[in-house]
Every structure is written in structure tokens, then in C-alpha cells.
PDB file of C-alpha atoms in Angstrom:
ATOM      1  CA  MET A1032    -132.778 236.731  36.877  1.00 61.00           C
ATOM      2  CA  ARG A1033    -131.182 233.453  37.919  1.00 70.00           C
ATOM      3  CA  ARG A1034    -129.296 233.597  41.203  1.00 73.00           C
ATOM      4  CA  THR A1035    -126.013 232.585  39.577  1.00 72.00           C
ATOM      5  CA  ASP A1036    -126.353 235.347  36.975  1.00 78.00           C
ATOM      6  CA  GLN A1037    -127.064 237.872  39.712  1.00 82.00           C
ATOM      7  CA  LEU A1038    -123.944 236.852  41.648  1.00 84.00           C
ATOM      8  CA  PHE A1039    -121.919 237.147  38.461  1.00 80.00           C
ATOM      9  CA  ASP A1040    -123.333 240.618  37.767  1.00 86.00           C
ATOM     10  CA  ILE A1041    -122.395 241.778  41.265  1.00 88.00           C
ATOM     11  CA  ILE A1042    -118.798 240.679  40.668  1.00 84.00           C
ATOM     12  CA  GLN A1043    -118.797 242.544  37.349  1.00 82.00           C
ATOM     13  CA  ILE A1044    -119.911 245.725  39.138  1.00 88.00           C
ATOM     14  CA  LEU A1045    -117.333 245.385  41.914  1.00 86.00           C
ATOM     15  CA  ARG A1046    -114.396 244.353  39.742  1.00 79.00           C
ATOM     16  CA  ASP A1047    -113.208 247.953  39.241  1.00 80.00           C
ATOM     17  CA  GLY A1048    -112.161 248.076  42.916  1.00 80.00           C
ATOM     18  CA  LYS A1049    -114.431 251.000  43.816  1.00 87.00           C
ATOM     19  CA  LEU A1050    -116.715 251.168  46.848  1.00 92.00           C
ATOM     20  CA  TYR A1051    -120.400 250.559  46.094  1.00 93.00           C
ATOM     21  CA  ARG A1052    -123.359 250.890  48.432  1.00 94.00           C
ATOM     22  CA  ALA A1053    -125.769 247.967  48.551  1.00 94.00           C
ATOM     23  CA  GLN A1054    -128.562 250.351  47.585  1.00 93.00           C
ATOM     24  CA  ASP A1055    -126.724 251.427  44.413  1.00 93.00           C
ATOM     25  CA  ILE A1056    -126.105 247.800  43.378  1.00 94.00           C
ATOM     26  CA  ALA A1057    -129.716 246.910  44.133  1.00 94.00           C
ATOM     27  CA  GLU A1058    -130.974 249.715  41.890  1.00 93.00           C
ATOM     28  CA  ARG A1059    -128.744 248.631  39.005  1.00 92.00           C
ATOM     29  CA  LEU A1060    -129.899 245.019  39.263  1.00 92.00           C
ATOM     30  CA  GLU A1061    -133.500 245.949  40.093  1.00 91.00           C
ATOM     31  CA  VAL A1062    -133.625 243.891  43.269  1.00 93.00           C
ATOM     32  CA  SER A1063    -134.052 244.722  46.955  1.00 93.00           C
ATOM     33  CA  THR A1064    -131.240 245.895  49.205  1.00 93.00           C
ATOM     34  CA  ARG A1065    -131.917 242.891  51.422  1.00 92.00           C
ATOM     35  CA  THR A1066    -131.210 240.634  48.431  1.00 92.00           C
ATOM     36  CA  ILE A1067    -127.849 242.329  47.888  1.00 93.00           C
ATOM     37  CA  TYR A1068    -126.943 241.839  51.557  1.00 92.00           C
ATOM     38  CA  ARG A1069    -127.723 238.139  51.175  1.00 90.00           C
ATOM     39  CA  ASP A1070    -125.709 237.889  47.953  1.00 89.00           C
ATOM     40  CA  MET A1071    -122.719 239.618  49.535  1.00 89.00           C
ATOM     41  CA  ASP A1072    -122.771 237.061  52.338  1.00 86.00           C
ATOM     42  CA  THR A1073    -122.862 234.265  49.744  1.00 84.00           C
ATOM     43  CA  LEU A1074    -119.974 235.680  47.730  1.00 82.00           C
ATOM     44  CA  SER A1075    -117.891 236.297  50.824  1.00 79.00           C
ATOM     45  CA  ALA A1076    -118.523 232.756  52.084  1.00 76.00           C
ATOM     46  CA  SER A1077    -117.463 231.465  48.668  1.00 71.00           C
ATOM     47  CA  GLY A1078    -114.053 233.112  48.923  1.00 70.00           C
ATOM     48  CA  VAL A1079    -114.501 236.174  46.731  1.00 76.00           C
ATOM     49  CA  PRO A1080    -112.301 238.867  48.373  1.00 79.00           C
ATOM     50  CA  ILE A1081    -115.047 241.317  49.317  1.00 84.00           C
ATOM     51  CA  GLU A1082    -114.647 243.883  52.072  1.00 85.00           C
ATOM     52  CA  GLY A1083    -117.352 246.112  53.478  1.00 87.00           C
ATOM     53  CA  GLU A1084    -120.417 246.161  55.644  1.00 84.00           C
ATOM     54  CA  ARG A1085    -124.044 247.138  55.588  1.00 87.00           C
ATOM     55  CA  GLY A1086    -124.581 250.882  55.564  1.00 85.00           C
ATOM     56  CA  VAL A1087    -121.027 251.566  54.352  1.00 89.00           C
ATOM     57  CA  GLY A1088    -120.534 249.727  51.083  1.00 92.00           C
ATOM     58  CA  TYR A1089    -118.653 246.871  49.450  1.00 92.00           C
ATOM     59  CA  MET A1090    -115.590 246.478  47.267  1.00 89.00           C
ATOM     60  CA  ILE A1091    -113.386 243.698  45.923  1.00 82.00           C
ATOM     61  CA  THR A1092    -109.915 243.885  47.393  1.00 75.00           C
ATOM     62  CA  GLN A1093    -106.645 242.983  45.755  1.00 61.00           C
ATOM     63  CA  ALA A1094    -106.303 239.236  45.486  1.00 51.00           C
ATOM     64  CA  ILE A1095    -103.576 237.459  47.461  1.00 39.00           C
ATOM     65  CA  SER A1096    -101.556 234.357  46.743  1.00 39.00           C
ATOM     66  CA  LEU A1097    -101.968 231.049  48.520  1.00 41.00           C
ATOM     67  CA  PRO A1098     -99.536 231.001  51.453  1.00 46.00           C
ATOM     68  CA  PRO A1099     -96.862 229.875  51.803  1.00 53.00           C
ATOM     69  CA  ILE A1100     -96.481 229.440  48.039  1.00 56.00           C
ATOM     70  CA  THR A1101     -97.270 231.541  45.009  1.00 61.00           C
ATOM     71  CA  LEU A1102     -99.138 229.696  42.274  1.00 62.00           C
ATOM     72  CA  THR A1103     -98.619 230.400  38.607  1.00 67.00           C
ATOM     73  CA  ALA A1104    -101.589 230.615  36.268  1.00 59.00           C
ATOM     74  CA  SER A1105    -100.860 227.122  34.930  1.00 65.00           C
ATOM     75  CA  GLU A1106    -100.536 225.674  38.436  1.00 72.00           C
ATOM     76  CA  LEU A1107    -103.833 227.238  39.456  1.00 64.00           C
ATOM     77  CA  GLU A1108    -105.449 225.807  36.326  1.00 62.00           C
ATOM     78  CA  ALA A1109    -104.096 222.352  37.179  1.00 71.00           C
ATOM     79  CA  LEU A1110    -105.394 222.594  40.734  1.00 74.00           C
ATOM     80  CA  ASN A1111    -108.829 223.664  39.522  1.00 65.00           C
ATOM     81  CA  LEU A1112    -108.937 220.862  36.953  1.00 65.00           C
ATOM     82  CA  GLY A1113    -107.878 218.264  39.498  1.00 72.00           C
ATOM     83  CA  LEU A1114    -110.570 219.266  41.971  1.00 72.00           C
ATOM     84  CA  ALA A1115    -113.181 219.371  39.219  1.00 65.00           C
ATOM     85  CA  ILE A1116    -112.322 215.855  38.051  1.00 63.00           C
ATOM     86  CA  VAL A1117    -112.202 214.365  41.547  1.00 69.00           C
ATOM     87  CA  GLY A1118    -115.433 216.158  42.406  1.00 65.00           C
ATOM     88  CA  GLN A1119    -117.155 214.209  39.620  1.00 60.00           C
ATOM     89  CA  ALA A1120    -115.825 210.868  40.851  1.00 55.00           C
ATOM     90  CA  ALA A1121    -118.152 208.038  41.853  1.00 52.00           C
ATOM     91  CA  ASP A1122    -116.139 207.449  45.021  1.00 63.00           C
ATOM     92  CA  ASP A1123    -118.006 209.300  47.773  1.00 70.00           C
ATOM     93  CA  ALA A1124    -114.906 209.537  49.937  1.00 70.00           C
ATOM     94  CA  LEU A1125    -112.941 211.211  47.137  1.00 69.00           C
ATOM     95  CA  LYS A1126    -115.809 213.577  46.345  1.00 71.00           C
ATOM     96  CA  THR A1127    -116.001 214.574  50.001  1.00 76.00           C
ATOM     97  CA  ALA A1128    -112.236 215.047  50.137  1.00 76.00           C
ATOM     98  CA  ALA A1129    -112.372 217.297  47.047  1.00 74.00           C
ATOM     99  CA  GLU A1130    -115.106 219.394  48.630  1.00 73.00           C
ATOM    100  CA  THR A1131    -113.284 219.815  51.947  1.00 75.00           C
ATOM    101  CA  LEU A1132    -110.041 220.633  50.120  1.00 75.00           C
ATOM    102  CA  ALA A1133    -111.893 223.289  48.099  1.00 68.00           C
ATOM    103  CA  ASP A1134    -113.249 224.702  51.359  1.00 68.00           C
ATOM    104  CA  LYS A1135    -109.722 224.970  52.779  1.00 69.00           C
ATOM    105  CA  ILE A1136    -108.518 226.702  49.617  1.00 63.00           C
ATOM    106  CA  ASP A1137    -111.481 229.081  49.797  1.00 58.00           C
ATOM    107  CA  ALA A1138    -110.365 230.138  53.254  1.00 60.00           C
ATOM    108  CA  VAL A1139    -106.952 231.360  52.076  1.00 57.00           C
ATOM    109  CA  LEU A1140    -107.235 232.027  48.350  1.00 53.00           C
ATOM    110  CA  PRO A1141    -109.634 234.788  47.286  1.00 48.00           C
ATOM    111  CA  ALA A1142    -110.569 234.915  43.621  1.00 45.00           C
ATOM    112  CA  GLN A1143    -107.533 236.160  41.699  1.00 42.00           C
ATOM    113  CA  THR A1144    -107.265 238.065  38.436  1.00 34.00           C
ATOM    114  CA  ILE A1145    -104.650 236.478  36.167  1.00 31.00           C
ATOM    115  CA  ALA A1146    -103.379 238.824  33.503  1.00 32.00           C
ATOM    116  CA  GLU A1147    -102.522 236.047  31.057  1.00 32.00           C
ATOM    117  CA  ALA A1148    -105.333 233.829  31.579  1.00 30.00           C
ATOM    118  CA  GLU A1149    -116.261 234.119  40.410  1.00 34.00           C
ATOM    119  CA  ALA A1150    -114.430 231.644  44.233  1.00 32.00           C
ATOM    120  CA  TRP A1151    -113.890 227.926  43.894  1.00 33.00           C
ATOM    121  CA  LYS A1152    -117.581 227.455  44.320  1.00 36.00           C
ATOM    122  CA  PHE A1153    -120.597 229.615  45.046  1.00 34.00           C
ATOM    123  CA  ALA A1154    -121.853 228.127  48.291  1.00 33.00           C
ATOM    124  CA  VAL A1155    -125.383 226.792  47.849  1.00 33.00           C
ATOM    125  CA  TYR A1156    -125.705 228.146  44.321  1.00 35.00           C
ATOM    126  CA  PRO A1157    -122.964 226.528  42.215  1.00 39.00           C
ATOM    127  CA  PHE A1158    -122.344 227.453  38.604  1.00 43.00           C
ATOM    128  CA  ALA A1159    -122.552 224.900  35.818  1.00 47.00           C
ATOM    129  CA  ASP A1160    -120.291 221.862  35.693  1.00 54.00           C
ATOM    130  CA  PRO A1161    -116.805 223.275  36.454  1.00 55.00           C
ATOM    131  CA  THR A1162    -115.170 221.017  33.888  1.00 58.00           C
ATOM    132  CA  ARG A1163    -116.941 222.996  31.132  1.00 65.00           C
ATOM    133  CA  ASN A1164    -114.759 225.977  32.013  1.00 64.00           C
ATOM    134  CA  LEU A1165    -111.728 224.023  30.869  1.00 69.00           C
ATOM    135  CA  THR A1166    -112.997 222.552  27.597  1.00 78.00           C
ATOM    136  CA  HIS A1167    -112.063 225.485  25.376  1.00 86.00           C
ATOM    137  CA  MET A1168    -109.361 227.036  27.536  1.00 82.00           C
ATOM    138  CA  PRO A1169    -106.318 225.763  25.563  1.00 82.00           C
ATOM    139  CA  LEU A1170    -107.711 227.117  22.288  1.00 90.00           C
ATOM    140  CA  LEU A1171    -108.643 230.472  23.821  1.00 90.00           C
ATOM    141  CA  ARG A1172    -105.297 230.897  25.554  1.00 85.00           C
ATOM    142  CA  SER A1173    -103.508 230.157  22.304  1.00 88.00           C
ATOM    143  CA  ALA A1174    -105.735 232.593  20.394  1.00 93.00           C
ATOM    144  CA  ILE A1175    -105.067 235.369  22.908  1.00 91.00           C
ATOM    145  CA  LYS A1176    -101.309 234.892  22.524  1.00 89.00           C
ATOM    146  CA  ALA A1177    -101.502 234.648  18.716  1.00 91.00           C
ATOM    147  CA  ARG A1178    -104.007 237.529  18.461  1.00 94.00           C
ATOM    148  CA  GLN A1179    -106.256 235.271  16.454  1.00 96.00           C
ATOM    149  CA  LYS A1180    -109.993 235.728  15.933  1.00 97.00           C
ATOM    150  CA  VAL A1181    -112.316 233.044  17.282  1.00 97.00           C
ATOM    151  CA  ARG A1182    -115.825 231.967  16.366  1.00 97.00           C
ATOM    152  CA  LEU A1183    -117.888 231.126  19.456  1.00 95.00           C
ATOM    153  CA  THR A1184    -121.194 229.373  19.833  1.00 94.00           C
ATOM    154  CA  TYR A1185    -122.546 230.728  23.104  1.00 92.00           C
ATOM    155  CA  THR A1186    -125.605 230.091  25.270  1.00 87.00           C
ATOM    156  CA  SER A1187    -127.074 233.342  26.569  1.00 78.00           C
ATOM    157  CA  ARG A1188    -128.902 233.788  29.846  1.00 70.00           C
ATOM    158  CA  GLU A1189    -132.156 233.390  27.965  1.00 73.00           C
ATOM    159  CA  ASN A1190    -130.862 229.984  26.786  1.00 78.00           C
ATOM    160  CA  ALA A1191    -130.579 231.302  23.223  1.00 84.00           C
ATOM    161  CA  VAL A1192    -127.604 229.958  21.283  1.00 89.00           C
ATOM    162  CA  THR A1193    -125.776 232.561  19.205  1.00 90.00           C
ATOM    163  CA  SER A1194    -122.687 232.537  17.023  1.00 94.00           C
ATOM    164  CA  ARG A1195    -120.126 235.306  17.516  1.00 93.00           C
ATOM    165  CA  VAL A1196    -116.795 236.207  15.950  1.00 97.00           C
ATOM    166  CA  ILE A1197    -114.626 237.754  18.636  1.00 97.00           C
ATOM    167  CA  ARG A1198    -111.175 239.113  19.314  1.00 97.00           C
ATOM    168  CA  PRO A1199    -110.178 237.308  22.536  1.00 95.00           C
ATOM    169  CA  LEU A1200    -108.290 239.706  24.807  1.00 94.00           C
ATOM    170  CA  HIS A1201    -108.118 238.466  28.363  1.00 89.00           C
ATOM    171  CA  MET A1202    -109.160 235.580  30.609  1.00 84.00           C
ATOM    172  CA  GLU A1203    -109.903 236.018  34.285  1.00 79.00           C
ATOM    173  CA  TYR A1204    -110.260 233.474  37.017  1.00 69.00           C
ATOM    174  CA  TRP A1205    -112.991 233.663  39.648  1.00 66.00           C
ATOM    175  CA  GLY A1206    -112.496 230.137  40.951  1.00 54.00           C
ATOM    176  CA  ARG A1207    -114.912 227.718  39.352  1.00 59.00           C
ATOM    177  CA  VAL A1208    -115.842 230.299  36.763  1.00 70.00           C
ATOM    178  CA  TRP A1209    -113.492 231.697  34.140  1.00 78.00           C
ATOM    179  CA  THR A1210    -114.483 234.676  32.031  1.00 85.00           C
ATOM    180  CA  LEU A1211    -113.261 235.863  28.647  1.00 90.00           C
ATOM    181  CA  THR A1212    -113.133 239.569  27.880  1.00 92.00           C
ATOM    182  CA  SER A1213    -113.276 240.142  24.149  1.00 95.00           C
ATOM    183  CA  TRP A1214    -114.246 242.510  21.364  1.00 96.00           C
ATOM    184  CA  CYS A1215    -117.403 241.136  19.780  1.00 95.00           C
ATOM    185  CA  GLU A1216    -117.731 241.903  16.097  1.00 94.00           C
ATOM    186  CA  LEU A1217    -121.452 241.077  16.097  1.00 91.00           C
ATOM    187  CA  ARG A1218    -122.225 243.636  18.814  1.00 91.00           C
ATOM    188  CA  ASN A1219    -119.394 245.993  17.810  1.00 95.00           C
ATOM    189  CA  GLY A1220    -118.369 246.321  21.441  1.00 95.00           C
ATOM    190  CA  PHE A1221    -116.712 244.641  24.395  1.00 95.00           C
ATOM    191  CA  ARG A1222    -118.361 241.543  25.803  1.00 93.00           C
ATOM    192  CA  VAL A1223    -117.501 239.266  28.729  1.00 91.00           C
ATOM    193  CA  PHE A1224    -118.309 235.588  28.187  1.00 92.00           C
ATOM    194  CA  ARG A1225    -118.457 232.856  30.801  1.00 88.00           C
ATOM    195  CA  LEU A1226    -116.360 229.920  29.637  1.00 87.00           C
ATOM    196  CA  ASP A1227    -118.836 227.415  31.074  1.00 83.00           C
ATOM    197  CA  LEU A1228    -121.515 228.758  28.696  1.00 88.00           C
ATOM    198  CA  ILE A1229    -119.408 228.408  25.543  1.00 92.00           C
ATOM    199  CA  GLU A1230    -120.754 225.533  23.442  1.00 91.00           C
ATOM    200  CA  SER A1231    -118.013 225.549  20.800  1.00 93.00           C
ATOM    201  CA  ALA A1232    -114.929 227.565  19.870  1.00 94.00           C
ATOM    202  CA  GLU A1233    -113.101 227.638  16.549  1.00 95.00           C
ATOM    203  CA  ALA A1234    -109.860 229.493  15.891  1.00 95.00           C
ATOM    204  CA  LEU A1235    -110.121 231.394  12.607  1.00 96.00           C
ATOM    205  CA  PRO A1236    -107.245 232.090  10.200  1.00 95.00           C
ATOM    206  CA  ASP A1237    -107.848 235.837  10.626  1.00 95.00           C
ATOM    207  CA  LEU A1238    -105.447 237.699  12.903  1.00 95.00           C
ATOM    208  CA  PHE A1239    -106.123 241.075  14.487  1.00 96.00           C
ATOM    209  CA  VAL A1240    -104.023 244.054  15.492  1.00 94.00           C
ATOM    210  CA  ASP A1241    -104.632 246.744  18.073  1.00 91.00           C
ATOM    211  CA  GLU A1242    -107.145 249.350  16.983  1.00 93.00           C
ATOM    212  CA  PRO A1243    -108.106 252.425  19.012  1.00 93.00           C
ATOM    213  CA  GLY A1244    -111.110 251.657  21.182  1.00 94.00           C
ATOM    214  CA  LYS A1245    -110.846 247.897  20.749  1.00 94.00           C
ATOM    215  CA  THR A1246    -107.956 246.992  23.035  1.00 92.00           C
ATOM    216  CA  LEU A1247    -108.019 245.584  26.550  1.00 90.00           C
ATOM    217  CA  ALA A1248    -106.736 248.936  27.812  1.00 88.00           C
ATOM    218  CA  ASP A1249    -109.870 250.548  26.358  1.00 91.00           C
ATOM    219  CA  TYR A1250    -112.209 248.209  28.214  1.00 88.00           C
ATOM    220  CA  VAL A1251    -114.006 249.746  31.187  1.00 73.00           C
ATOM    221  CA  PRO A1252    -116.295 247.288  33.076  1.00 66.00           C
TER     222      PRO A1252
END
């Protein structure tokens, strides 16, 4: 398993707010406990709001706002986009400034769940180009509000490209990675997609309504 995928899986396990022992997480991911300790240090250093210690367990705590202001979802999106763009600049001074600014934000802004919409970066193991998170975001946000089905072309962890028709339900922000919780009609179940791995997204004319077992309230990570 790639390191970035493993970090993402740990966040998925911890996102329910319960306390998990490193040994339990290691068994689920089929890795060593020492590896989980290392990954927890990486996630914590990246700004993910994890509390716990070795021998006791780990959990993700309730996210907090950036003091002394509270950012809206749109403002947080704009901040993320700005840093991503500057971080790709050819000007070394600007790139360095973007990195140090992200570090300062990491220190005070743990990853936050946004009801209407994985840290700003993952230390030594960054995810894919952060700008890819934003490519399809306007379409997906609109589809969530309109309750409109979407056809995705998605790259799996095995680098296989698949086409899915989904009911987009909820976007979450983990910093440089956004995720989309949806009902996947191909798999007939809930699936969480990383926005940076979406190759294409097309809003379909089909709308959907709440059905028992297929709503966000029914989703249990």
C-alpha cells in the first residue's frame, strides 16, 4: 500500500471520533504497530487534530476554527486555492512564502469537516497536486445542492480508471485533500472518493431523492 493511501485509510478509521489502539489499526491495515506510531506522528505534524499516545490509543478531536477569525467554507476554499497556486509558482521566494504560511496555518487550524462542502499537507509524503482537488469542486458542490447524479471517471489505487454514476452527498476537507462521500450505483453502496483522483466529472440530467439506506445519515464510516 502506498504511504499516502495508508495515511488516508487511518483518517477514515479515526473519523468517527472513537478511540482506537495502534494495534487495532495495524491489524486492520495489515502493517506493524511501529508503522502506525510513525504514521500518527506524520499526521499530527501535518495538522490533523489527533489526540492520544502510545499504549493508550488515538482519536480525531473536534476541529477548531482559525483564531481569531472563523472561516466559512468558501473562504477556506479560497485560501487553499491561493496557497496551491502560489506553491506552483516559478518564483522561489513566493513558493517558500507559501510553504511557511501553510506551516503557520497547520499550527492553528486542524483539519475541519465542512458540512456543505486529510491537513494542508502531509509532511514528507504529500498527496497529488493540490490544484487537482479544485478542478471538479464547483460541479460537485452544485450537484450536491441540486441532488443531481454525476458520472465520474476515477483512478483507483491500482491505477485502474473506472467510470461510476454516483449520488454526491457530502464533501469533506482534510486540508490539501478533499473527499466526496457518495452512493455509488455501480457498487450499490457508499463510497468515498478523493477529489484529486477524479479524472472527469459530468453532471447528469437525472435527479435523486432520499431513499432508505442511501442517505448521508445512513452512512457509517
